Phi, psi and omega in degrees: 000145183208180180247143171245174181247138177269124180247114183216153175287139180301130181291155178246160182238143174266135176266153001266359188273359176057030176293133181290121180279155177301140180297150181294320180236149179291125179301143177228150180259125183270157172061040174261110182295156177300138179090003178244167178218152178284131181245000181159193181207166177241132174244111180275127179243117180260104176199131179268174185297324181294318179293322177297316179297320179296333178272004178079026181218195178213165179300319181297318180294323178296314179300312182297323179294319179292322176297317179295322179296316179298318180294327180288318181287317183222091185304334182275356182288153176243141181236153180211128183234142176226144178261136181269132180250148175216151177303145179301137179078012181293333178077187180088165178289140181305314184293329178291321177297318179298313181298320178293314183297326181262014170061047171294124186304317181295320180293321178296318180298318179293321181294319182288338180283343180288146177300131180273154174297148175291132181301330184257029184284340185204158172267182183095208184248132170240115174265102186264089183292327182295330181242011175052060178207161176235130180250123180246113181049048176073012176237136180285126179285144183272064178278145171284168179303314183291325177296320178292319178302318180298312179296316180300319181299319179288320181299317182289352177237042186311130177085350180260135178281127182252124180281163186297323181298321179293320179300315181297311184292333183271328187253351178237135180289123182297340180287335180266071187298327183292329183265352183284124182282166171261180186295330180290321181286342173299323178299324178294316178301318180293319179298318179295319178298314181297321181298328180278342176279349176059231184289355177257018185300336185282002172290340173257104185266143172266128173255105190305129178080357182238293183173227186224157174212159177263127176245117181278135175258173179296334182263021178245128177239146178243128174264141189303149182275138167237023181250155182297142175283143179278357185273125186241154171257000000 
């Protein structure tokens, strides 16, 4: 499965009733190989929570309005929305961050073409979300997939305390009941993660009676995410 691009002339509107006029040219979908068919589309919307609030709305209201519009135009359509997260202060255009986080092929290709930082450029901790690894004093830590997911979940919510129930519901599939941990075993997962972080173990803080949070130190760097966010609308 892959993505193609929709190439269409910008629609025009008639005043004063704002009725959508017929497009000047018939929209066409580019790069559709023979034997395939279009099954839907992706619309990337770049706007952070502060900009939405300044406009008198919220991300959730925008999502619900777009879902309602799709249902009104095509009642049989199905919609699915995900919110893209990035570390605070990561910078860049909102829409570019969204495209990277949701793995738009063109955005990924452009990102990978950029010169990468040297792995041995600094000591301390590098949480490399784009390549799913943690570098400790220029050495790659031997984290398991689930340990990295746990750390990533906390990093993307920097400064916020996450309770154990949220960690379980977000990182473990509810359908796999046999593999789903309880709140006590989450503590075991955190202890194993901390043991592999060595002298930097305190970047994962325990908030007694509540859960865990990620605290960034001066010697901790975060590399931008190109992986899908687990947060859904």
